[in-house]
Coordinates of C-alpha atoms and ligand atoms in Angstrom, one line a residue:
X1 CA -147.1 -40.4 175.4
X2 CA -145.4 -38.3 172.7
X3 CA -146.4 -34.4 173.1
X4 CA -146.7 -32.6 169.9
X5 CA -146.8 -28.8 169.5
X6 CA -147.4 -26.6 166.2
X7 CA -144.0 -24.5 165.6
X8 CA -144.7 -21.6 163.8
X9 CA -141.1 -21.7 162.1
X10 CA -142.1 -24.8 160.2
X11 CA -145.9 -24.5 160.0
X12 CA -146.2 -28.1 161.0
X13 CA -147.2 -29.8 164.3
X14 CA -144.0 -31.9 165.4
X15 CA -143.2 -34.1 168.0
X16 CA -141.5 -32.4 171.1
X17 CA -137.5 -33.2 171.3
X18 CA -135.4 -31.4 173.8
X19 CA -131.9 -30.7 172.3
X20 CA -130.5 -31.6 176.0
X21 CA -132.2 -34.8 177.3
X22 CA -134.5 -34.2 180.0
X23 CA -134.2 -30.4 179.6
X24 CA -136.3 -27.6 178.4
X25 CA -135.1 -23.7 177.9
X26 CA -137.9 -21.7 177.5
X27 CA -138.3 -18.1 176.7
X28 CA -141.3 -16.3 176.5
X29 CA -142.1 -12.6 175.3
X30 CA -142.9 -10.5 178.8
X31 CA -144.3 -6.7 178.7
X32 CA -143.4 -4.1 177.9
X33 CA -144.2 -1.8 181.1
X34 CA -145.6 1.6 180.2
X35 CA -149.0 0.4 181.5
X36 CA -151.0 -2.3 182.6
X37 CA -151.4 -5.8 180.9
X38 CA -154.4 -5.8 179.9
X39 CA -156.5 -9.5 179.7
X40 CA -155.6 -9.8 176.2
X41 CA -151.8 -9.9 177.1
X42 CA -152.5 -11.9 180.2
X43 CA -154.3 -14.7 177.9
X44 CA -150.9 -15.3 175.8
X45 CA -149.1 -15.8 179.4
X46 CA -151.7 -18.2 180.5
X47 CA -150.9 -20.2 177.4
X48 CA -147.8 -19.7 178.2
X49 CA -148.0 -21.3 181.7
X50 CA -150.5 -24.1 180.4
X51 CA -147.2 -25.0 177.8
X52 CA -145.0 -24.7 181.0
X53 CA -147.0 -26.9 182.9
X54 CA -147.7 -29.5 179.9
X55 CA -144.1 -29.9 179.6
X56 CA -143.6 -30.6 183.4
X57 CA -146.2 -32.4 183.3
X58 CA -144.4 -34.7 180.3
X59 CA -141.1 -35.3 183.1
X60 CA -139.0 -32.3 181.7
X61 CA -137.1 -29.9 183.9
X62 CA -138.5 -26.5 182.9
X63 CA -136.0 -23.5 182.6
X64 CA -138.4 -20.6 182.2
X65 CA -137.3 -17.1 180.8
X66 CA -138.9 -13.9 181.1
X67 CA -138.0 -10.9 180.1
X68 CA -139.5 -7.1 180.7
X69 CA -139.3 -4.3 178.1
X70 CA -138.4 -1.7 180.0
X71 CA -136.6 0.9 177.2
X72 CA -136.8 1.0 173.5
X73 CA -140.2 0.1 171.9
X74 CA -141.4 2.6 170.2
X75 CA -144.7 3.8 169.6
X76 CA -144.7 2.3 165.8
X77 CA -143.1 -1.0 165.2
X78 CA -141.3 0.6 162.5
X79 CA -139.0 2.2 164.6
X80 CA -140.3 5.5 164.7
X81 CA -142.1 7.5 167.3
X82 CA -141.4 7.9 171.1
X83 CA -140.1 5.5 173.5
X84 CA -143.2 3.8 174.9
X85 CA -141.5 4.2 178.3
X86 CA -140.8 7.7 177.3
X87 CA -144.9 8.5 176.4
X88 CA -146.0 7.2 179.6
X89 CA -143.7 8.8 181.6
X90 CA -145.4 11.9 180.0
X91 CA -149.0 10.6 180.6
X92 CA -148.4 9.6 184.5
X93 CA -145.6 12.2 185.2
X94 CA -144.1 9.9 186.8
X95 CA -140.2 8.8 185.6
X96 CA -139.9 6.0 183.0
X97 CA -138.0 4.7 185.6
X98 CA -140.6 4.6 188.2
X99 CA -143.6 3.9 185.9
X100 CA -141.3 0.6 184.8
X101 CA -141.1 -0.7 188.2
X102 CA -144.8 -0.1 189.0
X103 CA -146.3 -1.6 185.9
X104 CA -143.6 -4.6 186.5
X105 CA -145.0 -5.4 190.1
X106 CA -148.3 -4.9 189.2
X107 CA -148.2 -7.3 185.9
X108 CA -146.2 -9.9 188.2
X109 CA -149.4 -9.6 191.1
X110 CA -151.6 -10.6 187.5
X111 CA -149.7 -13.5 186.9
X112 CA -149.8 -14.5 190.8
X113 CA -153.3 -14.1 190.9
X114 CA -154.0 -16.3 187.6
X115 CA -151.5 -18.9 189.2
X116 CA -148.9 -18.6 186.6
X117 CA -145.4 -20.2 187.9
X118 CA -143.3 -17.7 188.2
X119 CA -140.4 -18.0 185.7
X120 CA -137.1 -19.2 186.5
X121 CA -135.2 -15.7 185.3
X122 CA -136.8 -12.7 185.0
X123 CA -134.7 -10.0 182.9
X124 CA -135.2 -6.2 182.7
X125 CA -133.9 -4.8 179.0
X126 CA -132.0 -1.8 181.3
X127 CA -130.2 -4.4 183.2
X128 CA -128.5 -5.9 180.1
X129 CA -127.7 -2.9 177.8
X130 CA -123.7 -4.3 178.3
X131 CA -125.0 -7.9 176.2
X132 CA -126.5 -5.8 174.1
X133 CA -124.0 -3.6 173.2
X134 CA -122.0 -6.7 172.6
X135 CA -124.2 -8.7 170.4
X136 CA -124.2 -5.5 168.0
X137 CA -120.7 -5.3 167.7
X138 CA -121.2 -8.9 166.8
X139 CA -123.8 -8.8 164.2
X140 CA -121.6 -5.6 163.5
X141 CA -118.4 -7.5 163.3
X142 CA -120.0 -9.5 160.6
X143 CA -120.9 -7.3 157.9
X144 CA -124.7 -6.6 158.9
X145 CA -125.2 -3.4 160.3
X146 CA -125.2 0.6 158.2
X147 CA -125.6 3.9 159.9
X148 CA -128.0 6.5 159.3
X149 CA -128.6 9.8 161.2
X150 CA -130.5 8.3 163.9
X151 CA -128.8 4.7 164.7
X152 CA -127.2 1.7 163.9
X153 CA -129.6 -0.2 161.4
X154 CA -129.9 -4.3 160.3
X155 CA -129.6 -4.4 156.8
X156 CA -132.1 -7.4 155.9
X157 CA -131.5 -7.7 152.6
X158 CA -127.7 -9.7 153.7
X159 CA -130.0 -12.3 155.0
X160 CA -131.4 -14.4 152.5
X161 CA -133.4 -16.1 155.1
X162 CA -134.9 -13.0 156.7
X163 CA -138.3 -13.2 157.3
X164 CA -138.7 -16.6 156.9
X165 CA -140.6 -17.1 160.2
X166 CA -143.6 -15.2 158.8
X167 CA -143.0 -16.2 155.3
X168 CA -142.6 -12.7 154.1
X169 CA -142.7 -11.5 150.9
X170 CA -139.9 -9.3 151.0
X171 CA -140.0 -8.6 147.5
X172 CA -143.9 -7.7 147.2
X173 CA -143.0 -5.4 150.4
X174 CA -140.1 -3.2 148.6
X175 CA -142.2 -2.7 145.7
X176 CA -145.0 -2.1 147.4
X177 CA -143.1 0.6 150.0
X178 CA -145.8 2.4 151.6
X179 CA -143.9 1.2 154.5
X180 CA -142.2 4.9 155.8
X181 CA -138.5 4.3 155.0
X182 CA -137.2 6.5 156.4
X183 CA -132.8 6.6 156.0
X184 CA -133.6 3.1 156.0
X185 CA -132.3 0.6 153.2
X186 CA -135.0 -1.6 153.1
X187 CA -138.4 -1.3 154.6
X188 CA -137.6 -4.5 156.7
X189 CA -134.2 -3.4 158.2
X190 CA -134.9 -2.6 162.3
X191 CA -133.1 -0.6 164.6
X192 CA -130.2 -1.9 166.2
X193 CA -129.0 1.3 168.7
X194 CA -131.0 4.6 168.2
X195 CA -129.2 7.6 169.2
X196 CA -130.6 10.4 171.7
X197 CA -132.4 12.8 169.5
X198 CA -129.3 15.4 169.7
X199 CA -132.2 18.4 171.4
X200 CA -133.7 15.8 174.2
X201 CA -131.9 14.4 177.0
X202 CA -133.8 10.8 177.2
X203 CA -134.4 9.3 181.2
X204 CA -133.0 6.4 179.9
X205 CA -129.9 6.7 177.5
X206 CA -126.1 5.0 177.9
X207 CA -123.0 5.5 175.8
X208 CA -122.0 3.0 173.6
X209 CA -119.4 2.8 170.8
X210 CA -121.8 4.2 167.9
X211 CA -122.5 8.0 170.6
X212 CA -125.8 8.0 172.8
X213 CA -128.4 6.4 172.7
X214 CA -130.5 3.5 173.7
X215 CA -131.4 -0.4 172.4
X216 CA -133.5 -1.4 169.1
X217 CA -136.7 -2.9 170.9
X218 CA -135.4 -6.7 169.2
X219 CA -132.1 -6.7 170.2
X220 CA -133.0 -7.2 174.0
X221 CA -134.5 -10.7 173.5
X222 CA -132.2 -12.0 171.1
X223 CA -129.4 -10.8 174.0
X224 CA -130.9 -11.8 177.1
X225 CA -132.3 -15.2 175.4
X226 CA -128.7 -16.1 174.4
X227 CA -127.2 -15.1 177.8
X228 CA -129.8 -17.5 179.7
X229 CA -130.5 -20.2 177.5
X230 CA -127.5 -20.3 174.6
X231 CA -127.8 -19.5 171.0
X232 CA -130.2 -22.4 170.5
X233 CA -132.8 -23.3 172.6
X234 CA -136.0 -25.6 172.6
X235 CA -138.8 -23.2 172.4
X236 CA -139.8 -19.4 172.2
X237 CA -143.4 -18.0 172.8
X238 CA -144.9 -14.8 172.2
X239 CA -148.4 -13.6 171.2
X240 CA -148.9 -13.9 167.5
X241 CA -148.4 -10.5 167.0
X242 CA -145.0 -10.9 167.2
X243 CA -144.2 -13.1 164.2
X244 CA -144.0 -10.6 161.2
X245 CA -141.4 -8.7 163.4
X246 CA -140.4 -8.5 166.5
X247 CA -139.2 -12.3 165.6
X248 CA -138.3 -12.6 162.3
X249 CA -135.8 -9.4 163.8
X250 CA -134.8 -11.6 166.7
X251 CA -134.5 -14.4 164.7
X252 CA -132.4 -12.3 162.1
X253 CA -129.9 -10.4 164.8
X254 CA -129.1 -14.4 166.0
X255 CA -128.8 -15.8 162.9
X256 CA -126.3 -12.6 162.0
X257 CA -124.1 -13.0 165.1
X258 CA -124.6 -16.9 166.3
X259 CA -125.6 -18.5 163.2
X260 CA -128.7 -20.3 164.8
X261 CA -132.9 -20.0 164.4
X262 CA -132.8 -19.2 168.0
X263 CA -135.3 -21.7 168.8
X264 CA -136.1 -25.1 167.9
X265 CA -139.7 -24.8 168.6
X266 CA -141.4 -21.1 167.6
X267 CA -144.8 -21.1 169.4
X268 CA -147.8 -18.4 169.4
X269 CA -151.4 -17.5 171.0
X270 CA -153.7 -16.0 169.5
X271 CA -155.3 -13.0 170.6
X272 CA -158.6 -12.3 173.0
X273 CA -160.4 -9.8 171.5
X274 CA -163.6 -7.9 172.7
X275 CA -166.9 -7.6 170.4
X276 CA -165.4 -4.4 168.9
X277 CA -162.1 -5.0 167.9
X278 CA -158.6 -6.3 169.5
X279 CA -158.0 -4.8 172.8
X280 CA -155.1 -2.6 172.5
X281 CA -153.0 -1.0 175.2
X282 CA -152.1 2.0 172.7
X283 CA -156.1 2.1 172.6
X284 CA -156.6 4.0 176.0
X285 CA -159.3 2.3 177.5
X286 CA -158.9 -1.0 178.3
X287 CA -159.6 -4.3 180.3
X288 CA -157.8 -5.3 182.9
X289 CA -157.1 -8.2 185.9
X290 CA -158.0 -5.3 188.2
X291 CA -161.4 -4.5 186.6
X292 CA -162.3 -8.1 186.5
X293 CA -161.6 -8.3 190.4
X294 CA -163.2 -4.9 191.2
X295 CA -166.1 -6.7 189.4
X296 CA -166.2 -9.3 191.3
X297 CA -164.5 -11.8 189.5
X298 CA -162.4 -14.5 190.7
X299 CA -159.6 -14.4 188.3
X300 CA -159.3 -18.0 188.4
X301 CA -162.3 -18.0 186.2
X302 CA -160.8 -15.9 183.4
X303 CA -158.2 -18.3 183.6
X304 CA -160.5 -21.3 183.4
X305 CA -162.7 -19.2 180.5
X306 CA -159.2 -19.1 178.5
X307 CA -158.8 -22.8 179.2
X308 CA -161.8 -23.3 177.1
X309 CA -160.1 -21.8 173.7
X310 CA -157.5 -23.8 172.1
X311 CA -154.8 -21.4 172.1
X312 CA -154.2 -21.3 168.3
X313 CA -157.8 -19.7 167.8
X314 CA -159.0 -16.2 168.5
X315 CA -161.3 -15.8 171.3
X316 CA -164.1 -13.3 171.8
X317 CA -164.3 -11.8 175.0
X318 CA -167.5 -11.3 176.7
X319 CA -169.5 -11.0 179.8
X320 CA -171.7 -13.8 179.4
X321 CA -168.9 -16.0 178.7
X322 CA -167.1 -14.8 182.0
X323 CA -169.8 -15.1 183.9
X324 CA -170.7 -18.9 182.2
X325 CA -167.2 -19.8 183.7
X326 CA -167.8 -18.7 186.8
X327 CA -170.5 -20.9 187.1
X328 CA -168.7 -23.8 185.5
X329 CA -165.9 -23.3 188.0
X330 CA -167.9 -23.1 191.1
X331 CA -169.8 -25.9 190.1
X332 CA -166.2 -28.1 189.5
X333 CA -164.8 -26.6 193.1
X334 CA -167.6 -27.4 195.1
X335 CA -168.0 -30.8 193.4
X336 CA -164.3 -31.5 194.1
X337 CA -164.4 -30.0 197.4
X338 CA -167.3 -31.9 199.1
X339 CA -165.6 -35.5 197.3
X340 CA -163.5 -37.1 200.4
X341 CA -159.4 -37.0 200.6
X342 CA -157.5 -40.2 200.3
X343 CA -158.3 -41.6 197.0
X344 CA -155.3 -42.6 194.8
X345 CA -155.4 -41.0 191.1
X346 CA -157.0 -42.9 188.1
X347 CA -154.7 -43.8 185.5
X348 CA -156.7 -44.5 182.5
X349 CA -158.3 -41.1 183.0
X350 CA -155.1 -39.3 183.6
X351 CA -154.4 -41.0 180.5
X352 CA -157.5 -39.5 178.8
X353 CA -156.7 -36.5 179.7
X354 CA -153.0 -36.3 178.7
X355 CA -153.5 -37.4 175.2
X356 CA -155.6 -33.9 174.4
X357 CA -153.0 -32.1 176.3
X358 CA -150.6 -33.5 174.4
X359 CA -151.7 -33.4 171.4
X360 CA -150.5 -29.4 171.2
X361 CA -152.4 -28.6 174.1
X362 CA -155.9 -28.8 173.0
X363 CA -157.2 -27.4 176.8
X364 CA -160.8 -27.3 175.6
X365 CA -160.6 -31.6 174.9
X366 CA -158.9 -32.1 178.2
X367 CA -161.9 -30.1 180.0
X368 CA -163.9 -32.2 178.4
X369 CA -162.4 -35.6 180.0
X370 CA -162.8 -33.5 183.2
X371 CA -166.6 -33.4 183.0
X372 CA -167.1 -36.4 182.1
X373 CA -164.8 -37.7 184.4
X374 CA -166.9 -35.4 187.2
X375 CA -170.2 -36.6 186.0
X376 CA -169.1 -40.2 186.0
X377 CA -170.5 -42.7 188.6
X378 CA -166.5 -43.6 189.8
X379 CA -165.3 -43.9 193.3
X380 CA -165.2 -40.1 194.5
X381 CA -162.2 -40.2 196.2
X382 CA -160.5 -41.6 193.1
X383 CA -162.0 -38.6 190.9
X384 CA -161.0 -36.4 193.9
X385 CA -157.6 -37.5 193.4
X386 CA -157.7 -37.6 189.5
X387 CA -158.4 -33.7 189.2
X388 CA -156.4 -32.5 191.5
X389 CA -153.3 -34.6 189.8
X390 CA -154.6 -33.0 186.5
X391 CA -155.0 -29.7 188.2
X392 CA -151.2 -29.7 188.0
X393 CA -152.2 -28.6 184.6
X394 CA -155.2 -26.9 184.2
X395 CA -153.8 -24.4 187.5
X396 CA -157.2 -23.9 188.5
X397 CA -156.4 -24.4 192.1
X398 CA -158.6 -26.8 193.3
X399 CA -156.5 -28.2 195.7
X400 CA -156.4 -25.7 197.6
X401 CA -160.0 -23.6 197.2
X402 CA -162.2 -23.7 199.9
X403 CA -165.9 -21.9 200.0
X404 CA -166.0 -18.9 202.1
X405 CA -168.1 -17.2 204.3
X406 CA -168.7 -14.4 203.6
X407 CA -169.6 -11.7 206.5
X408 CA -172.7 -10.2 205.5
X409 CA -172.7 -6.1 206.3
X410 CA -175.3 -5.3 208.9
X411 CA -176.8 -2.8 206.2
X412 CA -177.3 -5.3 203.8
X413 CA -179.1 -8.1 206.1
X414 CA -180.9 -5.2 207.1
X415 CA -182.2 -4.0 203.9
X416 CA -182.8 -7.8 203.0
X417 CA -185.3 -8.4 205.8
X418 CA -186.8 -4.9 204.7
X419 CA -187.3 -6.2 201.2
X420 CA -188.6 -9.4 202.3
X421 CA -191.1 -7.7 204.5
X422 CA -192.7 -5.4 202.0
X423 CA -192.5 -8.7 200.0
X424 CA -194.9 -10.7 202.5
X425 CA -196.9 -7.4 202.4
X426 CA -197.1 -7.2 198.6
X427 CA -195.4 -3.9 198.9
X428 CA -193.6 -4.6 195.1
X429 CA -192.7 -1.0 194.6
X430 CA -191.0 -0.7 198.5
X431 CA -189.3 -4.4 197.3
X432 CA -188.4 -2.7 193.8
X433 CA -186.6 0.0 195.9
X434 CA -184.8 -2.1 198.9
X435 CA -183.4 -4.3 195.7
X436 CA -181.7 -1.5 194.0
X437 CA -180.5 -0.3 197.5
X438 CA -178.8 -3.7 197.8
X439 CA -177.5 -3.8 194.1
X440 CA -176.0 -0.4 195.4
X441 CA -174.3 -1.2 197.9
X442 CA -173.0 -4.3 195.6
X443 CA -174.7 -7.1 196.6
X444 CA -177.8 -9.0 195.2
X445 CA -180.5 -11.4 196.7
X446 CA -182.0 -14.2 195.4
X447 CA -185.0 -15.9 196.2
X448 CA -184.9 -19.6 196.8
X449 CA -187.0 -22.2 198.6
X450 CA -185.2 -21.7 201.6
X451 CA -185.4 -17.7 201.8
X452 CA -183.7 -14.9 200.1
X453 CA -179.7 -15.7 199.5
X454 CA -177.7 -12.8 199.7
X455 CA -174.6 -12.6 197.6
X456 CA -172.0 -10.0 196.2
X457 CA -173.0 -8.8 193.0
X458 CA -170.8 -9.2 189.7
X459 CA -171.1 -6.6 186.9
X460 CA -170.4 -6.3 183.8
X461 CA -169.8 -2.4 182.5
X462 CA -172.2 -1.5 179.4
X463 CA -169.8 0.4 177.8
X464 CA -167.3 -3.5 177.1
Ligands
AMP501 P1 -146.7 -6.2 175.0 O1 -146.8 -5.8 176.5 O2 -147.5 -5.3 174.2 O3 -145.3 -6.3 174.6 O4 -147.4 -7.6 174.9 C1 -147.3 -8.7 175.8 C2 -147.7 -10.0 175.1 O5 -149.1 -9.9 174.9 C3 -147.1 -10.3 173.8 O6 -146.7 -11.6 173.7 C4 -148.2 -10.0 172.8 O7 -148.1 -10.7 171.6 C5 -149.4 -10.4 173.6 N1 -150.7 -9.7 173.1 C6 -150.9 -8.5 172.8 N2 -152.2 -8.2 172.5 C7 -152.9 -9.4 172.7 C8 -154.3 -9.8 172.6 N3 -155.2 -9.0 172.3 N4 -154.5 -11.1 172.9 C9 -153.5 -12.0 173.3 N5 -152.2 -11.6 173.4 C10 -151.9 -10.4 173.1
ZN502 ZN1 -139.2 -10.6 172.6

């Protein structure tokens, strides 16, 4: 079955090709790591790992690259302000070293956690300042590079195809100008090398042939993508975010030095956004895998809540929708948990299922055939089998989930019988007041026709 995905570069959906049979390089956009991912980020990597897994799923071998920003984006994306890296040392006061390899561990435990596959490469900007150096003195070399008092700058007006990624109207821009210039030439040329401001010693600086200083935020991907995958490779991801910029510039420093688009496939996600406005790192306050867990959310249900957005629309976070997929989740574990082993997969329905899939991975169709395919009066083995085949997709784990017991504190079973007690006794107010003791302590109780049910309690903060 032919698998189609939208590339951004020709605003068209086209049939998949791999320019090596059988083979598919794949770079995607990692984080930069002066803070936390926060669940906006991690929704552009689950889409990220649902395209992964589509095209595995399709019989290619996958080679997945990753990289982590780790030095050079700044605080604007027009290459002015601090080093990102630089700020948060000054926030934590910790080094930008050791604030890069805590936020890297703790965004690789999100991805473990959301059962992402881990990539294939992952590459830290600082470990390849040498390829980027050299790709410089390439784009250097041929004619498209100026100097100004702070760094080595791309001159975009050499490139008559610049910007064509985001269709940019480069002419509307430079009349308009309220872009800050700067030294720069045009307001789309980018920073190549910046120099160290000549009163600050930077924590991370290196020497290079233009004095010292540190990489242009772009240059890193367009390096490391080259080094792992060649000048042209099938497909490059990011958030959407990325595509007036960050890679129309990577797209411009290859095209300069190599010649090539990069990619033959440019894909993006859209963005999760809460009820106020996009969530934003660089907005303080934000949600994260952690606050979800310490919440009592599984993250496998944020995944499966992401699963329910194609991934070329917006989605609005909320609580309600959380906690809906929770539900929906627990409902499709137990199902497939209590159905017996054994079963062999059935076709026509992994058929049904793939076409969606396919047809640029249109996860909220394929959940569909799940349901159906759950509420259908088939052979439970063979729907057993079916899921967890397609499960290879989805990543929701359900091969491997199992319900747990949970050990009950001896405070809570205490206070439960309490409440129950003053329950039989009409007591409300002494009930009232053994509940919010529970809630307390986390956990909630719910009356059923067998008893009270004691479970831990989710909640969702006011102030999201
Ligand atoms: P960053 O760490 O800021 O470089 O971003 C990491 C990835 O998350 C990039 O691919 C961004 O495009 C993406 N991203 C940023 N904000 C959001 C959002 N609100 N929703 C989805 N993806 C996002
Ligand atoms: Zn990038």
């Amino acid at each position: 079955m032919e698998l189609r995905l939208y590339d951004t570069y020709s605003r068209e959906l086209r049939p998949f090709e791999p320019l090596q049979p059988g083979k598919v390089g794949l770079y995607c956009c990692g984080p930069t790591v002066y803070n936390y991912a926060h669940i906006g980020n991690l929704r552009t990597y689950i889409f990220e790992d649902v395209l992964r897994r589509a095209l595995q799923f399709n019989g290619y071998a996958v080679h997945h690259v990753v990289n982590i920003t780790d030095v050079g984006h700044l605080v604007s994306d027009a290459d002015t302000g601090e080093d990102k890296m630089e700020a948060g040392s000054r926030r934590t006061g910790k080094t930008a070293w050791e604030i890069a390899a805590l936020y890297t561990e703790a965004f690789q435990s999100d991805l473990r956690q959301l059962n992402i596959l881990e990539p294939h490469v992952w590459c830290r900007a600082t470990d390849h300042i040498a390829e980027q150096i050299e790709m410089i003195r390439c784009i250097e070399a041929k004619g498209y590079t100026y100097r100004t008092a702070d760094g080595i700058y791309f001159d975009s007006s050499r490139l008559s195809e610049y910007g064509y990624l985001a269709r940019l109207d480069k002419e509307g821009l430079a009349a308009g100008a309220r872009v800050e210039t700067g030294d720069k030439r045009n307001p789309t040329d980018f920073a190549l090398w910046k120099f160290s401001p000549p009163d600050v010693t930077r924590q991370m600086e290196w020497e290079s042939p233009w004095g010292v200083g540190f990489p242009g935020w772009h240059i890193e991907c367009s390096a490391m993508s080259v080094k792992y995958l060649g000048p042209l490779f099938d497909i490059h991801c990011g958030g959407k975010d990325h595509i007036p910029v960050h890679h129309t510039n990577e797209i411009a420093q290859t095209e300069a030095c190599h010649g090539t688009r990069l990619a033959n496939f440019w894909l993006h996600g859209y963005f999760l956004q809460t009820d106020q406005a996009k969530m934003a790192k660089s907005a303080g306050e934000f949600l994260r895998m952690q606050t979800l867990i310490d919440r009592g959310y599984d993250p496998l249900a944020y995944r499966y809540l992401c699963l329910t957005a194609h991934y070329r629309s917006d989605l609005n976070f909320s609580w309600d929708s959380l906690d809906g997929a929770v539900t929906t989740l627990e409902r499709l574990r137990t199902l497939v948990h209590g159905w017996p082993d054994g079963g062999s997969p059935l076709p026509e329905h992994v058929e049904r299922f793939t076409a969606p899939v396919n047809d640029d991975l249109n996860t909220p169709r394929a959940l569909a055939v799940v349901w159906d395919l759950v509420k259908s009066d088939l052979d439970a083995a063979r729907k057993k089998a079916t899921l967890l085949h397609v499960d290879e997709l989805l990543g929701l784990g359900l091969g491997t989930w199992a319900p747990v017991e949970e050990s009950i504190p001896a405070a809570v079973t205490v206070l439960v019988a309490a409440r129950q007690a003053a329950r039989e006794a009409r007591n409300w107010a002494e009930a009232d007041a053994a509940r919010d003791e529970l809630h307390g302590l986390g956990y909630e109780v719910e009356d059923t026709p067998v008893g009270p049910q004691v479970k831990r309690r989710r909640s969702a903060p006011a102030d999201f």
